[in-house]
Amino acid sequence: MKSKFNLVIVSFPLLLLTQLIYSQDLVKSTGTAQMELTDDKSRLALRKELQDLATIDALQKAFGVVVIEGNSSYVKDLQTGDKVQTNSVFNSISNTSVKGEVQSIISARFSDTTDFRTIDGKKNEFTTITCEIEILAREIITPKITFTSFPLGCLDEKCRTTEFKNEDNLYLFFSTPMSGYLTVYLDDSEYSQCLYPHPGMTSDSEGGVPVVADKKYFLFSDVNYSLFAKSLHDMNRLFVIFSITPLNKPFLKDVSQKILDEKEYKKGVRLPKSLSSEDFQRWLNSYRSIGRDNVQVEIVDITITK
């Protein structure tokens, strides 16, 4: 059955798993965090949470704040306010993505402040705990991609292209020096659609399709992915995800009826299952945070012209 996209299918260089390379330059940074001590949380648990938040503050001051918008992650410089789009690997602390990791804690100091507030005419005492931390940290540097992958307009390496016309078919060349698992998503800044594994594959491929080292693959030869532009000139983004071990896929849903016009939908045309662009970025950043030596990602932009 012909699968139809009004999002674009992009090329995806597969990532060969290499060991992450980190910057050797250590940076000293300080951070603070403050929370009220309440009955539902112990002092020990609150201090642990405060230390994590103060560490995040210190790392963000040193390396910038990670911002997720649509199908992109940015690092925002707190000094200048500038945002730079990035493909970087991130670290995760308390469900927050940061672009650095702690080498050592120089000091972590906690202090209590007691104050009063009036509720229903009664004066009530409350305690606020503050954590001030000083750390040595280093920025996380994304490793070089060593696999080969690019989009094709036909099932031949000579058809390499990132420029497509409306209703063109998309194919992908891929070769990697290391065996692993491949997953591909197509994103239009609103939805991220799972192109690979595609719906016709068995459930044991949900965590990624196995790929063998030193073999040439021509993807999508067994499924008809047609590209469709919503405007005169569309740009979509393809995320190619390579992992040494299978991934736990995010929750996906069918948005065909929402995106396709009624005539297409009644004809049986269906889109690959998807999730929102921002939810996809959060899932991807989380996976790269906890498995930095296991997961690598390449991003390729393609255009579709009516």
Short mmCIF file of C-alpha atoms in Angstrom, two decimals:
data_model
loop_
_atom_site.label_atom_id
_atom_site.label_comp_id
_atom_site.label_asym_id
_atom_site.label_seq_id
_atom_site.Cartn_x
_atom_site.Cartn_y
_atom_site.Cartn_z
CA MET A 1 0.00 0.00 0.00
CA LYS A 2 1.26 3.45 -0.84
CA SER A 3 2.22 5.38 2.27
CA LYS A 4 1.72 9.10 1.95
CA PHE A 5 3.50 11.90 3.77
CA ASN A 6 2.82 15.55 3.87
CA LEU A 7 5.94 15.57 6.05
CA VAL A 8 9.20 14.89 4.36
CA ILE A 9 11.24 11.77 4.46
CA VAL A 10 14.85 12.63 4.97
CA SER A 11 18.14 10.92 4.55
CA PHE A 12 19.77 9.52 7.58
CA PRO A 13 23.39 8.80 8.05
CA LEU A 14 23.64 5.93 10.48
CA LEU A 15 25.78 6.35 13.46
CA LEU A 16 28.62 4.06 14.03
CA LEU A 17 29.10 3.46 17.72
CA THR A 18 32.34 4.93 18.86
CA GLN A 19 33.32 5.93 22.33
CA LEU A 20 32.33 9.42 23.31
CA ILE A 21 35.13 11.94 23.32
CA TYR A 22 34.99 14.57 26.01
CA SER A 23 36.64 17.93 26.25
CA GLN A 24 39.59 17.82 28.60
CA ASP A 25 39.10 21.45 29.69
CA LEU A 26 37.61 21.58 33.17
CA VAL A 27 35.44 24.54 34.13
CA LYS A 28 34.72 25.77 37.67
CA SER A 29 31.12 26.85 38.17
CA THR A 30 28.72 27.62 41.02
CA GLY A 31 24.99 27.06 41.36
CA THR A 32 22.21 27.56 43.88
CA ALA A 33 18.77 26.12 44.57
CA GLN A 34 16.16 26.85 47.22
CA MET A 35 13.05 24.97 48.39
CA GLU A 36 10.67 25.01 51.30
CA LEU A 37 10.81 22.12 53.80
CA THR A 38 7.35 20.53 53.94
CA ASP A 39 5.81 17.64 55.87
CA ASP A 40 5.56 15.38 52.79
CA LYS A 41 9.33 15.19 52.25
CA SER A 42 12.20 14.38 54.58
CA ARG A 43 15.08 16.79 55.08
CA LEU A 44 17.47 14.22 53.59
CA ALA A 45 15.35 13.78 50.44
CA LEU A 46 15.00 17.55 50.05
CA ARG A 47 18.76 18.07 50.36
CA LYS A 48 19.37 15.48 47.62
CA GLU A 49 16.86 17.20 45.33
CA LEU A 50 18.36 20.60 46.08
CA GLN A 51 21.87 19.40 45.30
CA ASP A 52 20.68 18.09 41.92
CA LEU A 53 18.96 21.40 41.14
CA ALA A 54 21.99 23.42 42.21
CA THR A 55 24.20 21.19 40.03
CA ILE A 56 21.89 21.79 37.05
CA ASP A 57 22.12 25.53 37.71
CA ALA A 58 25.93 25.36 37.77
CA LEU A 59 26.12 23.32 34.56
CA GLN A 60 23.68 25.62 32.77
CA LYS A 61 25.71 28.67 33.79
CA ALA A 62 28.84 27.02 32.39
CA PHE A 63 27.51 25.45 29.18
CA GLY A 64 24.10 26.98 28.48
CA VAL A 65 20.47 25.90 28.83
CA VAL A 66 19.09 23.12 26.63
CA VAL A 67 15.89 24.32 24.92
CA ILE A 68 13.50 22.04 22.99
CA GLU A 69 11.41 23.67 20.28
CA GLY A 70 9.58 21.55 17.73
CA ASN A 71 11.99 19.17 16.03
CA SER A 72 15.14 20.90 17.29
CA SER A 73 17.21 21.15 20.43
CA TYR A 74 19.11 24.37 21.12
CA VAL A 75 21.71 25.45 23.63
CA LYS A 76 21.01 28.95 24.94
CA ASP A 77 23.93 31.03 26.20
CA LEU A 78 22.85 32.54 29.52
CA GLN A 79 25.31 35.43 29.13
CA THR A 80 24.21 36.61 25.68
CA GLY A 81 20.77 35.05 25.30
CA ASP A 82 21.80 33.58 21.92
CA LYS A 83 20.44 30.17 20.90
CA VAL A 84 22.51 27.78 18.81
CA GLN A 85 20.95 24.69 17.23
CA THR A 86 22.84 21.58 18.23
CA ASN A 87 23.10 17.87 17.54
CA SER A 88 24.96 17.39 20.81
CA VAL A 89 24.72 14.50 23.21
CA PHE A 90 23.33 15.58 26.56
CA ASN A 91 23.52 14.50 30.16
CA SER A 92 20.35 14.12 32.24
CA ILE A 93 19.95 15.18 35.86
CA SER A 94 16.50 15.12 37.49
CA ASN A 95 14.84 14.85 34.05
CA THR A 96 16.69 17.98 32.87
CA SER A 97 19.01 17.86 29.86
CA VAL A 98 22.35 19.61 30.34
CA LYS A 99 25.40 19.87 28.08
CA GLY A 100 28.02 19.01 30.68
CA GLU A 101 28.92 16.57 33.41
CA VAL A 102 30.38 16.98 36.86
CA GLN A 103 34.01 15.95 37.26
CA SER A 104 34.11 16.70 41.00
CA ILE A 105 32.19 18.61 43.68
CA ILE A 106 34.40 21.22 45.33
CA SER A 107 31.85 22.11 47.98
CA ALA A 108 28.13 21.79 48.75
CA ARG A 109 26.73 23.95 51.55
CA PHE A 110 23.20 23.88 52.96
CA SER A 111 21.59 26.60 55.06
CA ASP A 112 18.18 27.06 56.72
CA THR A 113 16.12 30.25 56.74
CA THR A 114 13.08 30.56 59.00
CA ASP A 115 10.28 33.01 58.20
CA PHE A 116 6.57 33.52 58.84
CA ARG A 117 3.51 33.85 56.64
CA THR A 118 -0.06 34.69 57.59
CA ILE A 119 -2.78 32.25 56.57
CA ASP A 120 -6.41 32.82 57.59
CA GLY A 121 -5.24 35.44 60.06
CA LYS A 122 -2.77 33.09 61.75
CA LYS A 123 0.99 33.48 61.65
CA ASN A 124 2.69 30.27 60.49
CA GLU A 125 6.39 29.47 60.61
CA PHE A 126 8.10 27.85 57.61
CA THR A 127 11.67 26.83 56.82
CA THR A 128 13.48 27.26 53.50
CA ILE A 129 16.64 25.29 52.72
CA THR A 130 19.23 26.67 50.32
CA CYS A 131 21.99 24.69 48.61
CA GLU A 132 25.08 26.44 47.25
CA ILE A 133 27.38 24.21 45.22
CA GLU A 134 30.73 24.65 43.50
CA ILE A 135 31.81 22.08 40.91
CA LEU A 136 34.46 21.22 38.38
CA ALA A 137 32.75 20.19 35.15
CA ARG A 138 33.47 19.48 31.51
CA GLU A 139 31.43 19.98 28.39
CA ILE A 140 30.18 16.89 26.58
CA ILE A 141 31.44 16.72 23.00
CA THR A 142 29.51 14.77 20.38
CA PRO A 143 31.60 12.02 18.75
CA LYS A 144 32.31 11.97 15.04
CA ILE A 145 29.92 9.92 12.91
CA THR A 146 31.70 7.10 11.09
CA PHE A 147 28.89 5.41 9.16
CA THR A 148 27.66 6.37 5.69
CA SER A 149 24.07 7.22 4.87
CA PHE A 150 22.30 9.51 2.43
CA PRO A 151 18.87 9.88 0.78
CA LEU A 152 18.25 8.58 -2.73
CA GLY A 153 15.79 9.30 -5.50
CA CYS A 154 16.12 5.74 -6.84
CA LEU A 155 17.67 2.42 -5.81
CA ASP A 156 21.15 3.39 -6.98
CA GLU A 157 23.97 5.21 -5.17
CA LYS A 158 24.18 7.61 -8.13
CA CYS A 159 20.72 8.93 -7.25
CA ARG A 160 21.95 10.66 -4.09
CA THR A 161 19.90 13.80 -3.39
CA THR A 162 18.27 15.92 -0.70
CA GLU A 163 15.94 17.71 -3.13
CA PHE A 164 12.65 16.02 -4.02
CA LYS A 165 9.55 16.94 -5.97
CA ASN A 166 5.99 16.33 -4.87
CA GLU A 167 5.05 12.61 -5.01
CA ASP A 168 8.69 11.49 -5.45
CA ASN A 169 9.63 8.27 -3.68
CA LEU A 170 12.24 8.30 -0.96
CA TYR A 171 15.01 5.72 -0.56
CA LEU A 172 18.00 5.66 1.73
CA PHE A 173 21.51 4.26 1.38
CA PHE A 174 23.16 3.06 4.54
CA SER A 175 26.36 1.28 5.51
CA THR A 176 28.05 0.98 8.89
CA PRO A 177 31.33 -0.54 10.08
CA MET A 178 29.63 -1.81 13.24
CA SER A 179 26.57 -4.03 13.69
CA GLY A 180 23.67 -2.64 15.66
CA TYR A 181 20.10 -1.40 15.37
CA LEU A 182 18.68 1.30 13.12
CA THR A 183 15.66 3.55 13.68
CA VAL A 184 14.54 6.43 11.44
CA TYR A 185 12.06 9.24 12.14
CA LEU A 186 10.77 11.95 9.79
CA ASP A 187 9.81 15.27 11.36
CA ASP A 188 7.91 18.29 10.00
CA SER A 189 8.20 20.42 13.19
CA GLU A 190 4.78 19.23 14.34
CA TYR A 191 4.94 15.42 14.23
CA SER A 192 7.77 12.88 14.18
CA GLN A 193 6.78 9.82 12.14
CA CYS A 194 8.49 6.47 12.58
CA LEU A 195 9.67 5.39 9.11
CA TYR A 196 11.92 2.55 10.19
CA PRO A 197 10.96 0.03 11.43
CA HIS A 198 7.93 0.43 9.17
CA PRO A 199 4.45 -0.96 9.99
CA GLY A 200 4.97 -4.16 7.96
CA MET A 201 7.83 -5.33 10.18
CA THR A 202 7.45 -7.73 13.08
CA SER A 203 7.17 -6.57 16.68
CA ASP A 204 10.67 -7.84 17.51
CA SER A 205 12.01 -4.92 15.42
CA GLU A 206 10.30 -2.26 17.55
CA GLY A 207 13.55 -1.36 19.28
CA GLY A 208 15.36 -0.90 15.95
CA VAL A 209 16.01 -2.95 12.82
CA PRO A 210 19.20 -5.08 13.05
CA VAL A 211 21.94 -3.96 10.65
CA VAL A 212 25.15 -5.85 9.89
CA ALA A 213 28.59 -4.29 9.64
CA ASP A 214 30.16 -3.62 6.20
CA LYS A 215 26.96 -4.29 4.27
CA LYS A 216 25.26 -1.89 1.85
CA TYR A 217 21.57 -1.27 2.55
CA PHE A 218 19.03 0.39 0.27
CA LEU A 219 16.19 1.20 2.64
CA PHE A 220 12.51 1.60 1.76
CA SER A 221 12.73 -0.62 -1.32
CA ASP A 222 10.00 -2.77 0.27
CA VAL A 223 7.65 0.09 1.12
CA ASN A 224 6.43 2.93 -1.09
CA TYR A 225 7.20 6.17 0.75
CA SER A 226 5.93 9.07 -1.33
CA LEU A 227 6.84 12.62 -0.39
CA PHE A 228 4.22 15.34 -0.39
CA ALA A 229 4.65 19.07 0.25
CA LYS A 230 2.09 21.10 2.17
CA SER A 231 3.40 24.36 0.65
CA LEU A 232 5.31 25.26 -2.51
CA HIS A 233 8.61 24.47 -0.83
CA ASP A 234 8.79 22.33 2.34
CA MET A 235 11.77 21.31 4.43
CA ASN A 236 11.55 18.26 6.69
CA ARG A 237 14.09 16.69 8.98
CA LEU A 238 15.14 13.08 9.16
CA PHE A 239 16.57 11.64 12.38
CA VAL A 240 18.72 8.55 11.90
CA ILE A 241 19.30 6.74 15.18
CA PHE A 242 21.88 3.98 15.53
CA SER A 243 22.29 1.99 18.73
CA ILE A 244 24.36 -0.99 19.80
CA THR A 245 21.40 -2.41 21.73
CA PRO A 246 17.65 -2.14 20.97
CA LEU A 247 15.84 0.97 22.22
CA ASN A 248 12.58 1.24 24.13
CA LYS A 249 10.44 3.00 21.54
CA PRO A 250 8.28 5.97 22.55
CA PHE A 251 4.49 5.78 22.59
CA LEU A 252 3.24 6.22 19.01
CA LYS A 253 -0.24 6.90 17.63
CA ASP A 254 -1.96 7.04 14.25
CA VAL A 255 -2.57 10.65 13.15
CA SER A 256 -3.61 9.80 9.56
CA GLN A 257 -7.20 10.96 9.93
CA LYS A 258 -6.05 14.23 11.49
CA ILE A 259 -3.48 15.07 8.78
CA LEU A 260 -4.82 13.55 5.55
CA ASP A 261 -7.78 14.96 3.66
CA GLU A 262 -11.02 12.97 3.80
CA LYS A 263 -10.68 11.59 0.26
CA GLU A 264 -7.19 10.19 0.90
CA TYR A 265 -8.21 8.71 4.21
CA LYS A 266 -11.27 6.96 2.74
CA LYS A 267 -9.03 5.46 0.03
CA GLY A 268 -7.08 3.71 2.78
CA VAL A 269 -3.99 5.90 2.73
CA ARG A 270 -2.22 5.81 6.09
CA LEU A 271 0.79 7.59 7.60
CA PRO A 272 3.37 5.89 9.81
CA LYS A 273 2.58 6.12 13.52
CA SER A 274 3.98 9.22 15.20
CA LEU A 275 4.36 11.40 18.28
CA SER A 276 4.65 15.17 18.65
CA SER A 277 7.96 16.75 17.68
CA GLU A 278 8.65 18.01 21.19
CA ASP A 279 7.81 14.66 22.80
CA PHE A 280 10.15 13.00 20.31
CA GLN A 281 12.98 15.39 21.23
CA ARG A 282 12.45 14.72 24.94
CA TRP A 283 12.51 10.95 24.32
CA LEU A 284 15.61 11.21 22.15
CA ASN A 285 17.51 13.48 24.54
CA SER A 286 16.66 11.21 27.44
CA TYR A 287 17.97 8.17 25.58
CA ARG A 288 21.17 9.93 24.59
CA SER A 289 21.61 11.07 28.18
CA ILE A 290 21.44 7.62 29.76
CA GLY A 291 23.14 5.76 26.92
CA ARG A 292 25.72 8.15 25.53
CA ASP A 293 28.08 5.31 24.61
CA ASN A 294 25.22 3.31 23.07
CA VAL A 295 23.20 5.78 20.96
CA GLN A 296 24.25 8.15 18.19
CA VAL A 297 22.07 10.39 16.05
CA GLU A 298 22.51 12.00 12.64
CA ILE A 299 20.15 14.68 11.30
CA VAL A 300 19.56 15.27 7.58
CA ASP A 301 17.32 17.95 6.05
CA ILE A 302 15.51 17.40 2.73
CA THR A 303 13.31 19.65 0.64
CA ILE A 304 10.08 18.86 -1.22
CA THR A 305 8.86 21.19 -3.95
CA LYS A 306 5.39 21.21 -5.54
#
